[in-house]
Coordinates of C-alpha atoms in Angstrom, one line a residue:
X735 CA -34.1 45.4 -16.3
X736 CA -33.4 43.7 -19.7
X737 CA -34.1 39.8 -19.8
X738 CA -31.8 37.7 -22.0
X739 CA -34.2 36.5 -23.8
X740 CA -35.6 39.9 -24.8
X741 CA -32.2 41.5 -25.5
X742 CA -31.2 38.3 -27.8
X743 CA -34.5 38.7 -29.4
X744 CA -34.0 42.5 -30.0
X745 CA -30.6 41.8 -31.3
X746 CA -31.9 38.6 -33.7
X747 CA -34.7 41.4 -35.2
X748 CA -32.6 44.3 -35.5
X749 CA -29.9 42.4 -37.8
X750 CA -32.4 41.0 -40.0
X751 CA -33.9 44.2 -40.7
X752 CA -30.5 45.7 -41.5
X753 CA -29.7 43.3 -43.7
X754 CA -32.9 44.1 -45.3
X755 CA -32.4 48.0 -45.8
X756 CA -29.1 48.4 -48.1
X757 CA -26.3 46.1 -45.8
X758 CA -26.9 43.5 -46.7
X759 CA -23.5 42.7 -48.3
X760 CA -22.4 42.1 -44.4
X761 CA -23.5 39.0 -43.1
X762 CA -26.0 38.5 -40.7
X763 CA -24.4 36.6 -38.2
X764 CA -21.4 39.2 -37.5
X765 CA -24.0 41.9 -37.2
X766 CA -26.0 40.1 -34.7
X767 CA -22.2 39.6 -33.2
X768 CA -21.4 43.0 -33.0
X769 CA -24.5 44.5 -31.8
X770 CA -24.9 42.0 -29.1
X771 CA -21.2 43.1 -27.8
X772 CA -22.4 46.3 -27.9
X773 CA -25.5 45.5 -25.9
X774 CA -23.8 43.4 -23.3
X775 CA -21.5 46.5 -22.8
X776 CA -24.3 48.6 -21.7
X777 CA -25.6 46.1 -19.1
X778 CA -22.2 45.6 -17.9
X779 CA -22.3 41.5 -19.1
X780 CA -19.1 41.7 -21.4
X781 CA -16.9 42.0 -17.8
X782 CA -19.3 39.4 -16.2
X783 CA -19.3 36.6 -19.3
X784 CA -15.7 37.1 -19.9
X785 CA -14.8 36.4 -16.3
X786 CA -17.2 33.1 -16.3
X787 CA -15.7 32.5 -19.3
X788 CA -12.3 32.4 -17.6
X789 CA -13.6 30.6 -14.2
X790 CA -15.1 27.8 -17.0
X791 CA -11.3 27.8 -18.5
X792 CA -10.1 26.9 -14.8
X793 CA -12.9 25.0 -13.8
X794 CA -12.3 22.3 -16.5
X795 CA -8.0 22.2 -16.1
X796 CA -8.7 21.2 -12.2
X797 CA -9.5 17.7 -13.9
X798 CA -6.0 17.5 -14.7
X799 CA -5.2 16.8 -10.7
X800 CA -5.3 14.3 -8.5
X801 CA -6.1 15.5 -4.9
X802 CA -4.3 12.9 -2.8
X803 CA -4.7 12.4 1.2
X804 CA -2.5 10.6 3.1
X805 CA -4.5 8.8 6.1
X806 CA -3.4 7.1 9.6
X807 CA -6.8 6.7 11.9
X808 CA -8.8 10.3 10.6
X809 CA -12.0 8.2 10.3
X810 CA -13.5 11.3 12.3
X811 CA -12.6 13.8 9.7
X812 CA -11.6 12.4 6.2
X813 CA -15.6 11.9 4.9
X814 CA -16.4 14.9 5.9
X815 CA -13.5 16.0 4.0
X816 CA -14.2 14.7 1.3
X817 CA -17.5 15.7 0.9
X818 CA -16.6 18.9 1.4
X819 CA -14.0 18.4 -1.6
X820 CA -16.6 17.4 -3.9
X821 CA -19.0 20.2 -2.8
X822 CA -16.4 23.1 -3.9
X823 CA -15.3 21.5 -7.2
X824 CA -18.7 20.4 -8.3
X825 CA -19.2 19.4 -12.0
X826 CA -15.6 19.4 -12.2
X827 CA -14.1 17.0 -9.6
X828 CA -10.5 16.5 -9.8
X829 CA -9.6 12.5 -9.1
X830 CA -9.2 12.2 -5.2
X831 CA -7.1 9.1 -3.9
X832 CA -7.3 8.2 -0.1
X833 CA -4.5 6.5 0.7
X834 CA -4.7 4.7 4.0
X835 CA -1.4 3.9 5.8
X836 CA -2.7 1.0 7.9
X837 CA -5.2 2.8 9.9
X838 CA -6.4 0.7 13.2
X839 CA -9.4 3.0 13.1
X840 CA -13.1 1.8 11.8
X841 CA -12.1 3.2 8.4
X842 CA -12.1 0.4 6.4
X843 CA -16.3 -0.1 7.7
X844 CA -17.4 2.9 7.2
X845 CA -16.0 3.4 3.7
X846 CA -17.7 0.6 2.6
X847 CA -21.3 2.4 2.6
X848 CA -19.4 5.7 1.3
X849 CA -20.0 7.4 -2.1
X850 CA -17.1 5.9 -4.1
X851 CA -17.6 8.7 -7.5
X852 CA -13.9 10.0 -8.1
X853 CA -13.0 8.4 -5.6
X854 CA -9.9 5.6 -5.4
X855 CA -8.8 4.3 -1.8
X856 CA -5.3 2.4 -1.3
X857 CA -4.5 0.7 1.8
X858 CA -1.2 -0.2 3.7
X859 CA -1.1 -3.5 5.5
X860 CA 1.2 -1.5 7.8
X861 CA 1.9 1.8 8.9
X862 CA 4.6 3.4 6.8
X863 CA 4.4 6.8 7.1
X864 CA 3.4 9.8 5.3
X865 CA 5.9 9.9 3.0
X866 CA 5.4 6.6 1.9
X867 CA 1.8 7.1 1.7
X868 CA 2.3 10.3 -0.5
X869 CA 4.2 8.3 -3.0
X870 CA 1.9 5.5 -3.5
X871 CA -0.6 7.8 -4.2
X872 CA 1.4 9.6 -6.5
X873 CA 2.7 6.4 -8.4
X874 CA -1.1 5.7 -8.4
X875 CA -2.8 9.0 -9.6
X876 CA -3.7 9.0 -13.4
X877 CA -3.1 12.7 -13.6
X878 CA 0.2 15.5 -14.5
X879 CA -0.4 17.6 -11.3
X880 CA -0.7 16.8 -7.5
X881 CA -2.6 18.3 -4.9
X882 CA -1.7 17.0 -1.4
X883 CA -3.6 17.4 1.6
X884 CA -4.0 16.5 4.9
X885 CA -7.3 14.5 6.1
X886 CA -7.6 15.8 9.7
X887 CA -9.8 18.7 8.2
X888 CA -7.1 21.4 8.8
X889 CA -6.6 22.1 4.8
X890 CA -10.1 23.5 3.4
X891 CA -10.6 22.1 0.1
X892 CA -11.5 26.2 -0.7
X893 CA -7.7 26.7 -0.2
X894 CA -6.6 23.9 -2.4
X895 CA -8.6 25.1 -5.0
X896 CA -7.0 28.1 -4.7
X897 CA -3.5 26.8 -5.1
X898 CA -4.8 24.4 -8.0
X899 CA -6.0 27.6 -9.6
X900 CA -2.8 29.5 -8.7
X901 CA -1.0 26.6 -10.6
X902 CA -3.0 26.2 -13.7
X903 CA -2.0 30.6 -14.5
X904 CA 1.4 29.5 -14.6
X905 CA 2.8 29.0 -18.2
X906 CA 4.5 25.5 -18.9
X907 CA 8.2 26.9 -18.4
X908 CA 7.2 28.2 -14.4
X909 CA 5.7 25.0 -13.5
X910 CA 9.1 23.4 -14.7
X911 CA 9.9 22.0 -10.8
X912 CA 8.0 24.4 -8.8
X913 CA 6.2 23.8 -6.0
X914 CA 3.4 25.6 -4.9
X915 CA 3.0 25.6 -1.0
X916 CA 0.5 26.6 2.0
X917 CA 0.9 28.4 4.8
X918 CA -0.9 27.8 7.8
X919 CA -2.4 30.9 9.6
X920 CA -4.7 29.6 12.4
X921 CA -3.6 26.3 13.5
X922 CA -5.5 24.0 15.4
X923 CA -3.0 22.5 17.4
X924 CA -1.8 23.3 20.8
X925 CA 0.5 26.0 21.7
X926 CA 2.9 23.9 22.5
X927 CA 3.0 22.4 19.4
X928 CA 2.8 25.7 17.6
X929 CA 5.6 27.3 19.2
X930 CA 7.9 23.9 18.0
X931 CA 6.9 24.6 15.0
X932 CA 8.0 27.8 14.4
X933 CA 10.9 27.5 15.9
X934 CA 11.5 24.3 13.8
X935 CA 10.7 26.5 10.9
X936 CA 13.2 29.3 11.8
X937 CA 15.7 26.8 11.9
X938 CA 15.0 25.1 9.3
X939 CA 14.8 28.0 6.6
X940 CA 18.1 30.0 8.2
X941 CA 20.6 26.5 7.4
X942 CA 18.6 25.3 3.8
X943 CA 17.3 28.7 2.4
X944 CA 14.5 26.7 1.3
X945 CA 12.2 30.2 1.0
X946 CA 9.4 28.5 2.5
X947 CA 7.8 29.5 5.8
X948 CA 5.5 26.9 6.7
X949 CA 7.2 23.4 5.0
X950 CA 5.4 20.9 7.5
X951 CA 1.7 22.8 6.0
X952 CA 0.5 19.8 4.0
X953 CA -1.1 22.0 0.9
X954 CA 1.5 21.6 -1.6
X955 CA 0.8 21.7 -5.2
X956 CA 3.3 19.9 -7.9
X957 CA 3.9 17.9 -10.7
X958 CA 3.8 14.2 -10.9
X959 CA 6.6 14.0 -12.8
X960 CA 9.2 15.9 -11.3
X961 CA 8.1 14.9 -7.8
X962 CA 8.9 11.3 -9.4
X963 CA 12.4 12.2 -10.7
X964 CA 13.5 13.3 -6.5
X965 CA 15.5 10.2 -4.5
X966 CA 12.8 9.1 -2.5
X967 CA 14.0 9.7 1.7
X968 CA 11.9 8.8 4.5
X969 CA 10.4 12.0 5.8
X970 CA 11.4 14.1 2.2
X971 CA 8.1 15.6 2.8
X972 CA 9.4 17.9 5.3
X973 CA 12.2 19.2 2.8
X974 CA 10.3 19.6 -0.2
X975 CA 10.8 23.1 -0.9
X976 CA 14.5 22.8 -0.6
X977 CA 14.8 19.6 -3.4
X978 CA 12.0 21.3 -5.2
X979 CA 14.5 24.5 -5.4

């Protein structure tokens, strides 16, 4: 197998001796350009460096997002979390806001020894609820688009990305108020809880069409701006979909 180094050399000392024998009217630098391509096409790189390429392209947009998580007593599961959220974006960390709705956990403790990088937390004196929490981070976040996600470790930070992603394909006129939305497939809750649910659900979509089968799913991708122009409702979170619509 061909080294880089080895091809890039052959490709450097091929050009020059081209130039050398009667081309030399064509520069140099586009030879080296076009016999390179022409190499990398015979390895089978082109495919590969284009799609890194594209990956580096989508890499650097998720900057543009704030990953917010609304928190009531998930001490046990939100640092893991986001851990785990840092692990899968890497050099390329979105800005992540905790948003703590008067927790009566150990919280506020433990995050004081916890790795603060990209990292903002805002706290509740009281309990508000969710959708309360969800705005303040919103009104908070320094960044166009919204990730949301729950912090009891039921949303992989894999899947987010994958909305994120999903969102930054879109051209400027589709992300116009859209929302992009999870769907939970293997809940950890109890059966009874799932069965509400989807019955809840059913309900739900059959009198307000909202085209959206799993609305309580926390995973929702959006802009900041449009979210900000919605009459703010306790509990809107439930009916996103529909006033996103």
């Amino acid at each position: 197998s061909f080294s880089k180094s080895i091809v890039l050399e052959a490709v450097a000392n091929l050009a020059s001796s081209l130039s050398k024998i009667g081309i030399s009217n064509i520069p140099v630098k586009k030879i080296k350009k076009q016999i390179a391509k022409k190499i990398r096409n015979l390895l089978g790189w082109e495919k590969y460096i284009i799609t890194l390429r594209h990956y580096h392209i989508i890499e650097k947009k998720m900057k543009n997002f704030t990953i917010i998580i609304p928190i009531f007593n998930e001490t046990d599961s939100i640092f893991t979390l986001v851990n785990e959220i840092k692990k899968e974006f890497k050099g390329q960390i979105p800005e992540i806001i905790i948003v703590d709705d008067g927790s009566t956990d150990n919280f506020v403790e433990k995050m004081i020894n916890f790795n603060k990088n990209n990292l903002r937390v805002i706290h509740h004196k009281k309990n508000m609820g969710k959708c309360r929490a969800m705005l303040t981070g919103i009104k908070e976040s320094k960044k166009k688009n919204i990730c949301i996600i729950d912090g009891d470790g039921q949303n992989p930070p894999y899947e987010a990305k994958k909305l994120m992603s999903f969102w930054t394909n879109l051209n400027e006129s589709e992300k116009k108020f859209a929302l992009v939305c999870g769907n939970r497939i293997k809940r950890q809750d109890s059966i009874s809880k799932k069965v509400s649910s989807k019955v809840a659900n059913k309900i739900r979509k059959i009198m307000i069409d909202d085209d959206c089968n799993d609305t309580a799913c926390a995973l929702k991708v959006f802009s900041k701006q449009d979210y900000l122009r919605l009459n703010y409702f306790t509990n809107m979170h439930r009916f996103l979909p529909a006033l996103f619509k």
